[in-house]
Coordinates of C-alpha atoms and ligand atoms in Angstrom, one line a residue:
M4 CA 33.5 323.1 120.3
I5 CA 32.8 323.4 124.0
N6 CA 30.3 320.9 125.4
L7 CA 28.7 322.2 128.6
E8 CA 27.0 318.9 129.5
S9 CA 28.4 316.4 132.0
P10 CA 30.1 313.6 130.1
R11 CA 27.7 310.9 129.3
K12 CA 30.1 308.1 130.1
F13 CA 30.0 309.1 133.8
E14 CA 26.2 308.9 134.0
Q15 CA 26.2 305.6 135.8
L16 CA 28.9 306.8 138.3
V17 CA 26.9 309.9 139.0
D18 CA 23.7 307.9 139.5
Q19 CA 25.4 305.5 141.9
A20 CA 27.0 308.4 143.9
H21 CA 23.6 310.1 144.1
M22 CA 22.1 306.9 145.5
V23 CA 24.8 306.7 148.1
A24 CA 24.2 310.4 148.9
V25 CA 20.4 309.8 149.4
E26 CA 20.6 306.5 151.2
I27 CA 23.6 306.8 153.4
F28 CA 24.8 310.4 153.6
R29 CA 21.5 312.3 153.9
K30 CA 20.1 309.7 156.3
N31 CA 23.0 310.1 158.7
S32 CA 23.6 313.8 158.1
R33 CA 22.0 315.3 161.2
K34 CA 23.0 312.3 163.4
Y35 CA 26.7 312.9 163.0
D36 CA 26.4 316.7 163.0
L37 CA 25.0 316.4 166.5
A38 CA 27.3 313.5 167.6
E39 CA 30.6 315.3 166.9
H40 CA 33.7 313.1 167.2
E41 CA 31.6 309.9 167.0
Y42 CA 32.8 307.7 164.2
P43 CA 30.2 307.2 161.4
K44 CA 30.3 303.4 161.4
E45 CA 27.8 303.4 158.5
L46 CA 30.7 304.4 156.2
D47 CA 32.7 301.2 156.9
M48 CA 30.3 299.0 154.9
L49 CA 30.1 301.6 152.2
A50 CA 33.9 301.8 151.9
A51 CA 34.1 298.1 151.6
V52 CA 31.5 298.0 148.9
M53 CA 33.2 300.8 147.0
E54 CA 36.6 299.2 147.3
G55 CA 35.2 296.0 145.8
A56 CA 33.7 298.0 143.0
T57 CA 37.0 299.2 141.6
P58 CA 40.6 298.0 142.0
S59 CA 41.8 301.5 142.9
G60 CA 39.3 302.0 145.6
A61 CA 38.1 305.1 143.9
G62 CA 34.7 303.5 143.9
A63 CA 31.3 304.1 142.6
G64 CA 31.1 307.7 143.6
G65 CA 34.6 308.5 142.6
V66 CA 35.0 309.6 146.1
G67 CA 38.2 311.4 146.8
G68 CA 40.3 314.3 146.3
G69 CA 40.7 317.6 148.1
S70 CA 40.8 317.1 151.8
G71 CA 38.8 314.0 151.3
G72 CA 40.4 311.7 148.9
N73 CA 42.6 310.7 146.0
G74 CA 42.2 313.1 143.2
A75 CA 45.5 312.4 141.4
Q76 CA 45.2 311.2 137.9
P77 CA 46.7 307.9 136.8
K78 CA 50.1 308.0 135.1
E79 CA 48.6 307.4 131.6
T80 CA 45.1 308.5 130.8
G81 CA 44.7 309.4 127.1
N82 CA 41.1 310.2 128.1
R83 CA 39.7 313.6 127.5
N84 CA 37.5 313.1 130.5
G85 CA 39.4 311.0 132.9
S86 CA 39.8 310.4 136.6
N87 CA 39.7 314.1 137.6
M88 CA 36.4 314.6 135.9
A89 CA 35.0 311.4 137.2
T90 CA 36.0 312.2 140.8
L91 CA 34.7 315.7 140.5
L92 CA 31.2 314.5 139.3
G93 CA 31.1 311.9 142.0
L94 CA 32.0 314.4 144.7
I95 CA 29.4 316.9 143.6
E96 CA 26.8 314.2 144.2
L97 CA 28.2 313.0 147.5
C98 CA 28.5 316.5 148.9
W99 CA 24.9 317.2 147.8
G100 CA 24.4 314.4 150.4
D101 CA 26.8 315.5 153.1
V102 CA 30.2 317.0 152.9
G103 CA 31.2 316.2 156.4
L104 CA 30.6 312.5 155.9
L105 CA 32.4 312.6 152.5
L106 CA 35.5 314.1 154.3
T107 CA 35.6 311.2 156.6
M108 CA 35.2 308.4 154.1
P109 CA 37.6 305.5 155.1
R110 CA 40.5 304.8 152.9
Q111 CA 40.5 308.2 151.2
G112 CA 42.1 311.4 152.3
L113 CA 44.2 314.2 150.8
G114 CA 47.3 312.3 151.7
Q115 CA 46.5 309.8 149.0
A116 CA 46.6 312.6 146.4
A117 CA 50.1 313.5 147.5
I118 CA 51.2 309.8 147.6
A119 CA 49.8 309.1 144.1
A120 CA 51.4 312.2 142.7
V121 CA 55.0 311.5 143.8
A122 CA 55.3 307.9 145.2
D123 CA 57.6 305.5 143.4
E124 CA 56.4 301.9 142.7
E125 CA 57.6 300.5 146.0
Q126 CA 55.9 303.3 147.9
M127 CA 52.7 302.8 146.0
K128 CA 52.7 299.2 147.0
R129 CA 53.1 300.1 150.7
F130 CA 50.9 303.2 150.9
G131 CA 48.5 303.1 147.9
G132 CA 44.8 302.7 148.7
R133 CA 45.3 303.3 152.4
W134 CA 43.5 306.0 154.3
A135 CA 46.0 308.9 154.4
A136 CA 45.6 312.3 156.0
M137 CA 47.7 315.3 155.1
A138 CA 49.5 317.4 157.7
I139 CA 50.8 320.7 156.4
T140 CA 49.4 323.4 158.7
E141 CA 51.2 324.5 161.9
P142 CA 50.4 327.1 164.5
E143 CA 52.8 329.5 162.7
A144 CA 52.2 328.3 159.2
G145 CA 48.8 328.3 157.5
S146 CA 48.4 330.1 154.3
D147 CA 52.2 330.4 154.0
S148 CA 53.0 326.8 153.9
A149 CA 56.6 327.6 153.1
A150 CA 57.0 328.8 156.7
I151 CA 56.6 325.4 158.2
R152 CA 59.0 324.6 161.1
T153 CA 58.6 320.9 161.7
T154 CA 62.0 319.4 161.1
A155 CA 63.2 316.1 159.6
K156 CA 66.7 315.1 160.5
Y157 CA 68.4 312.1 158.9
D158 CA 69.9 309.6 161.3
E159 CA 72.7 307.8 159.6
E160 CA 73.0 305.1 162.3
T161 CA 69.5 303.9 161.8
D162 CA 68.8 305.1 158.2
E163 CA 65.7 306.9 159.4
Y164 CA 64.4 310.4 159.4
V165 CA 63.4 311.9 162.8
L166 CA 60.6 314.4 162.8
N167 CA 59.9 317.0 165.4
G168 CA 57.3 319.7 165.5
E169 CA 53.5 320.4 165.7
K170 CA 50.7 319.9 163.2
I171 CA 47.2 321.4 163.6
F172 CA 43.9 321.0 161.8
V173 CA 44.6 317.6 160.2
T174 CA 41.4 316.3 158.5
S175 CA 40.9 312.6 159.4
G176 CA 44.1 312.9 161.5
D177 CA 42.7 310.6 164.2
R178 CA 41.0 308.1 162.0
A179 CA 43.4 307.7 159.0
E180 CA 46.0 304.9 158.9
L181 CA 48.7 307.2 157.5
I182 CA 49.6 310.8 157.8
V183 CA 51.6 312.6 155.2
V184 CA 53.7 315.1 157.1
W185 CA 55.4 318.1 155.6
A186 CA 58.7 318.9 157.2
T187 CA 61.9 320.7 156.4
L188 CA 65.3 319.1 156.0
D189 CA 66.9 322.4 156.7
P190 CA 65.0 325.5 157.8
S191 CA 67.8 327.8 156.6
Q192 CA 67.2 326.6 153.0
G193 CA 63.6 327.8 152.7
R194 CA 60.9 326.1 150.6
A195 CA 63.4 323.9 148.6
A196 CA 64.1 321.9 151.8
I197 CA 60.4 321.1 152.5
K198 CA 59.6 317.4 151.9
S199 CA 56.7 315.1 152.7
F200 CA 57.0 312.0 154.8
V201 CA 54.6 309.1 155.3
V202 CA 54.0 308.5 159.0
E203 CA 52.0 305.5 160.3
R204 CA 49.2 306.8 162.6
D205 CA 50.3 304.4 165.3
N206 CA 53.9 305.7 165.3
P207 CA 54.8 306.1 169.0
G208 CA 56.2 309.6 168.5
L209 CA 53.0 310.9 167.1
R210 CA 50.9 312.3 170.0
L211 CA 47.3 313.4 169.5
D212 CA 47.0 316.7 171.3
R213 CA 43.2 317.3 170.7
L214 CA 40.3 317.1 168.4
E215 CA 38.8 320.4 167.3
H216 CA 35.2 321.4 167.9
K217 CA 34.0 323.1 164.8
L218 CA 31.3 325.3 163.1
G219 CA 30.5 322.7 160.5
I220 CA 31.6 319.3 159.0
R221 CA 31.3 317.9 162.4
A222 CA 31.2 314.3 161.1
S223 CA 34.9 314.8 160.0
D224 CA 37.6 314.7 162.7
T225 CA 40.1 317.5 162.8
A226 CA 43.2 316.6 164.8
N227 CA 46.2 318.4 166.3
F228 CA 49.4 316.6 166.9
V229 CA 52.8 316.9 168.6
L230 CA 55.6 315.1 166.7
D231 CA 58.1 314.1 169.3
N232 CA 61.0 312.2 167.7
V233 CA 58.8 310.5 165.2
R234 CA 61.1 308.0 163.5
V235 CA 60.3 306.8 159.9
P236 CA 62.4 304.7 157.5
K237 CA 64.2 306.8 155.0
E238 CA 62.0 305.1 152.3
N239 CA 59.0 307.0 153.7
L240 CA 60.2 310.3 152.2
L241 CA 58.0 311.0 149.1
G242 CA 59.9 312.2 146.1
S243 CA 63.6 313.1 146.0
P244 CA 65.6 313.6 149.2
E245 CA 67.8 316.2 147.4
I246 CA 67.4 319.8 148.3
A247 CA 66.9 321.2 144.8
P248 CA 67.1 325.0 144.8
K249 CA 64.4 325.2 142.0
G250 CA 61.3 323.2 141.3
G251 CA 61.0 320.8 144.2
F252 CA 58.5 322.8 146.3
A253 CA 56.6 323.9 143.2
G254 CA 56.2 320.3 142.4
V255 CA 54.7 319.6 145.8
M256 CA 52.3 322.5 145.4
Q257 CA 51.1 321.2 142.0
T258 CA 49.2 318.5 143.9
F259 CA 46.8 321.3 144.5
D260 CA 46.1 321.8 140.8
N261 CA 44.3 318.4 140.9
T262 CA 42.7 318.8 144.3
R263 CA 41.5 322.4 144.3
P264 CA 38.9 321.8 141.5
L265 CA 37.7 318.9 143.7
V266 CA 37.2 321.1 146.7
A267 CA 35.4 323.5 144.4
G268 CA 33.2 320.6 143.4
M269 CA 32.3 319.9 147.1
A270 CA 31.1 323.5 147.4
I271 CA 29.0 323.1 144.2
G272 CA 27.4 319.9 145.6
V273 CA 26.5 321.6 148.9
A274 CA 25.2 324.7 147.1
R275 CA 23.1 322.6 144.8
A276 CA 21.5 320.9 147.8
C277 CA 20.6 324.4 149.2
L278 CA 19.2 325.5 145.9
E279 CA 17.0 322.4 145.4
R280 CA 15.6 322.5 148.9
T281 CA 14.9 326.3 148.8
R282 CA 13.2 325.8 145.5
E283 CA 10.9 323.3 147.1
L284 CA 10.2 325.5 150.0
L285 CA 9.5 328.5 147.7
G286 CA 7.1 326.2 145.7
E287 CA 5.3 325.3 148.9
A288 CA 4.9 329.0 149.6
G289 CA 3.4 329.5 146.2
I290 CA 6.4 331.1 144.5
E291 CA 7.2 329.6 141.1
I292 CA 10.4 330.2 139.3
D293 CA 9.7 331.3 135.7
Y294 CA 12.8 331.4 133.5
D295 CA 10.8 332.9 130.6
R296 CA 10.0 336.1 132.5
A297 CA 12.3 339.0 133.2
L298 CA 13.6 339.2 136.7
H299 CA 11.9 342.5 137.5
S300 CA 8.5 341.0 136.7
Q301 CA 8.8 338.1 139.1
P302 CA 8.5 337.9 142.9
A303 CA 11.7 339.1 144.5
A304 CA 12.4 335.7 146.0
A305 CA 12.2 334.1 142.5
A306 CA 14.5 336.7 141.0
E307 CA 16.9 336.1 143.9
F308 CA 16.8 332.4 143.2
I309 CA 17.5 332.8 139.5
S310 CA 20.5 335.1 140.2
M311 CA 21.9 332.5 142.7
E312 CA 21.5 329.7 140.2
S313 CA 23.4 331.6 137.5
D314 CA 26.2 332.3 139.9
W315 CA 26.2 328.6 140.8
E316 CA 26.3 327.6 137.2
A317 CA 29.3 329.8 136.5
A318 CA 31.2 328.2 139.4
R319 CA 30.3 324.7 138.1
L320 CA 31.5 325.4 134.6
L321 CA 34.8 327.0 135.9
T322 CA 35.3 323.9 138.0
M323 CA 34.6 321.4 135.2
R324 CA 37.0 323.3 133.0
A325 CA 39.8 323.0 135.6
A326 CA 39.2 319.3 136.1
W327 CA 39.1 318.8 132.3
M328 CA 42.4 320.5 131.9
A329 CA 43.9 318.3 134.6
D330 CA 42.7 315.2 132.8
N331 CA 44.2 316.5 129.5
R332 CA 47.5 317.4 131.2
K333 CA 47.1 321.1 130.5
P334 CA 48.7 323.4 133.0
N335 CA 45.7 324.5 135.1
S336 CA 47.0 326.3 138.2
L337 CA 45.2 329.5 137.2
Q338 CA 41.9 327.7 136.4
A339 CA 42.1 325.5 139.5
S340 CA 42.5 328.6 141.7
M341 CA 39.7 330.4 139.8
A342 CA 37.4 327.5 140.3
K343 CA 38.2 327.2 144.0
A344 CA 37.8 331.0 144.6
K345 CA 34.5 331.2 142.7
A346 CA 33.0 328.0 144.1
G347 CA 34.1 328.7 147.7
R348 CA 32.5 332.1 147.6
V349 CA 29.4 331.1 145.7
G350 CA 28.9 328.1 148.0
T351 CA 29.0 330.2 151.1
D352 CA 27.0 333.0 149.6
V353 CA 24.2 330.7 148.2
A354 CA 23.9 328.7 151.4
L355 CA 23.4 331.8 153.5
R356 CA 21.0 333.4 151.0
C357 CA 19.0 330.2 150.9
V358 CA 18.7 330.3 154.7
A359 CA 17.5 333.9 154.5
L360 CA 15.0 333.1 151.8
A361 CA 13.6 330.2 153.9
G362 CA 13.2 332.6 156.8
S363 CA 12.9 331.0 160.3
I364 CA 12.5 327.6 158.7
G365 CA 15.9 327.9 157.2
Y366 CA 17.5 328.8 160.5
G367 CA 16.1 325.9 162.5
E368 CA 17.3 322.3 162.9
G369 CA 14.2 321.0 161.3
E370 CA 15.9 321.7 158.0
L371 CA 19.4 320.9 156.8
L372 CA 19.8 324.3 155.3
E373 CA 21.3 325.7 158.5
K374 CA 23.8 322.8 158.6
W375 CA 24.8 323.2 155.0
A376 CA 25.4 326.9 155.6
R377 CA 27.8 326.0 158.4
D378 CA 29.4 323.1 156.5
V379 CA 30.2 324.9 153.3
K380 CA 32.4 327.6 154.8
I381 CA 35.4 325.2 155.2
L382 CA 35.5 324.8 151.4
D383 CA 36.4 328.4 151.2
I384 CA 39.2 328.0 153.7
F385 CA 41.2 324.7 153.4
E386 CA 43.4 324.0 150.4
G387 CA 44.0 327.7 150.3
T388 CA 41.6 330.4 151.5
Q389 CA 39.6 332.6 149.2
Q390 CA 42.1 335.4 149.6
I391 CA 45.1 333.1 148.8
Q392 CA 43.3 331.9 145.6
L393 CA 42.8 335.5 144.5
L394 CA 46.5 336.2 145.3
I395 CA 47.6 333.2 143.2
I396 CA 45.3 334.3 140.3
A397 CA 46.7 337.8 140.4
R398 CA 50.3 336.5 140.4
L399 CA 49.6 334.2 137.4
L400 CA 47.8 336.9 135.5
L401 CA 50.5 339.6 136.2
G402 CA 53.4 337.3 135.8
K403 CA 54.7 338.0 139.4
T404 CA 56.5 335.6 141.7
S405 CA 55.4 334.9 145.2
A406 CA 58.2 337.1 146.5
E407 CA 57.0 340.0 144.2
L408 CA 53.3 339.8 145.1
R409 CA 52.5 338.6 148.6
Ligands
LIG505 C1 38.2 322.1 159.4 C2 39.6 322.3 158.9 C3 40.3 321.3 158.3 C4 41.6 321.4 157.8 N1 42.2 320.4 157.3 C5 43.5 320.5 157.0 C6 44.3 319.3 156.6 O1 43.8 318.2 156.4 N2 45.7 319.5 156.5 C7 46.3 320.7 156.6 O2 47.5 320.8 156.5 N3 45.6 321.8 157.0 C8 44.2 321.7 157.2 N4 43.5 322.8 157.5 C9 44.2 324.1 157.7 C10 43.8 325.1 156.6 O3 44.4 324.7 155.4 C11 44.3 326.5 157.0 O4 43.4 326.9 158.1 C12 44.3 327.5 155.9 O5 45.3 327.2 155.0 C13 44.5 328.9 156.5 O6 45.6 329.0 157.3 P1 45.4 329.6 158.8 O7 44.2 329.1 159.4 O8 46.7 329.5 159.5 O9 45.1 331.2 158.5 P2 46.1 332.3 158.1 O10 47.1 331.9 157.1 O11 46.7 332.8 159.4 O12 45.2 333.4 157.5 C14 44.2 334.1 158.2 C15 43.5 335.0 157.3 O13 44.4 335.9 156.6 C16 44.3 335.8 155.2 N5 45.6 335.9 154.6 C17 46.7 335.2 154.9 N6 47.7 335.5 154.1 C18 47.2 336.5 153.2 C19 47.8 337.2 152.2 N7 49.1 337.1 151.8 N8 47.0 338.1 151.5 C20 45.7 338.3 151.9 N9 45.1 337.6 152.9 C21 45.9 336.7 153.5 C22 43.7 334.4 155.0 O14 43.0 334.3 153.8 C23 42.7 334.3 156.2 O15 41.5 334.9 155.9 C24 42.2 322.7 158.0 C25 41.5 323.8 158.5 C26 40.2 323.6 159.0 C27 39.5 324.7 159.7

């Protein structure tokens, strides 16, 4: 039987995450939206507390995953609701607080998901639990990540790889300790030759080009880099150094099956914040939502609100299903993309409609609604855009390869 409730065993985690969202994220939300590129120092203490709370550093709020943390599941779970579900529920709460601050939580980062997914024991010792960004995107390779041009050449004399190229839009790229860089061992061999390498942020070959000014999530730094003879020990290559004609790249891409539901969860958290605040504002204006009356017999604003809520609920359930499948080791590529596509679209749609319902109040800086409407859009872009999720869904439903349907 399907149980549509949030698992009870995570109630405490959700409560703690909510407290953090109220006390730290919401209270600093506007401050770091206005002070773009300024480091939110309030998060340092929070990160230390959370690291102390659990050995993994996943912490009270289960922060992580997506472009903001470690969503990978432990090697053995046996749990029907495990780390993916816990992280998802924590993220929803934290992003109800502020998604920009979540994305810049110290000692998290998408890079950790990649590390946890493929690192061997030795690499886990060196890199596990450290703040790791993920650098895939390049000026000529965004949605089509197989098109990346950054090269990694093996230097036999020093036993190192030498990386050269350019990486753009790296979330936490300036603040993280590590950057997981995707590079090709041989551009002529296509996606099979793409590998990921762990680069220390202070590597002398890694040159920060600029920090982006953005529409939203301004608390989160987004960095562009030039890689100019970045030398890393050969042990910093994650996974196998072999260029396997089949499977290797697909394996790398499977990291997204864990992280896409988490990005969807971020959108659900932001949209819930919008809905809750809009409901309060409607209440103050004398408009009550009545679930027992047909939509046509209620004020238009109430009917609109109920329709937004049902869309939000659909996104939430799709996302919980995808996370649950990841916890139970069921192949979930289709469901992960469905969740990301639905939640990304619903999040953006709900936020803008809430701004509209609140009228001029919704558009002004006196409310966070306008900020949430700006913040939420990124969740429909990174980790695969709306259009790319729909493309993946179509391929999986029709049984087509990426070469057949592009
Ligand atoms: C704030 C921010 C943070 C980011 N953080 C990271 C990060 O940490 N690490 C990282 O590696 N990247 C990151 N990115 C990059 C992000 O993942 C890419 O922007 C995204 O994958 C889209 O790539 P693109 O911008 O090159 O757009 P393009 O791929 O050029 O796409 C442009 C438009 O065309 C559409 N499109 C492309 N191909 C198709 C197709 N086949 N069919 C239909 N429509 C298509 C896209 O959906 C999009 O609407 C970040 C981006 C932003 C804005």
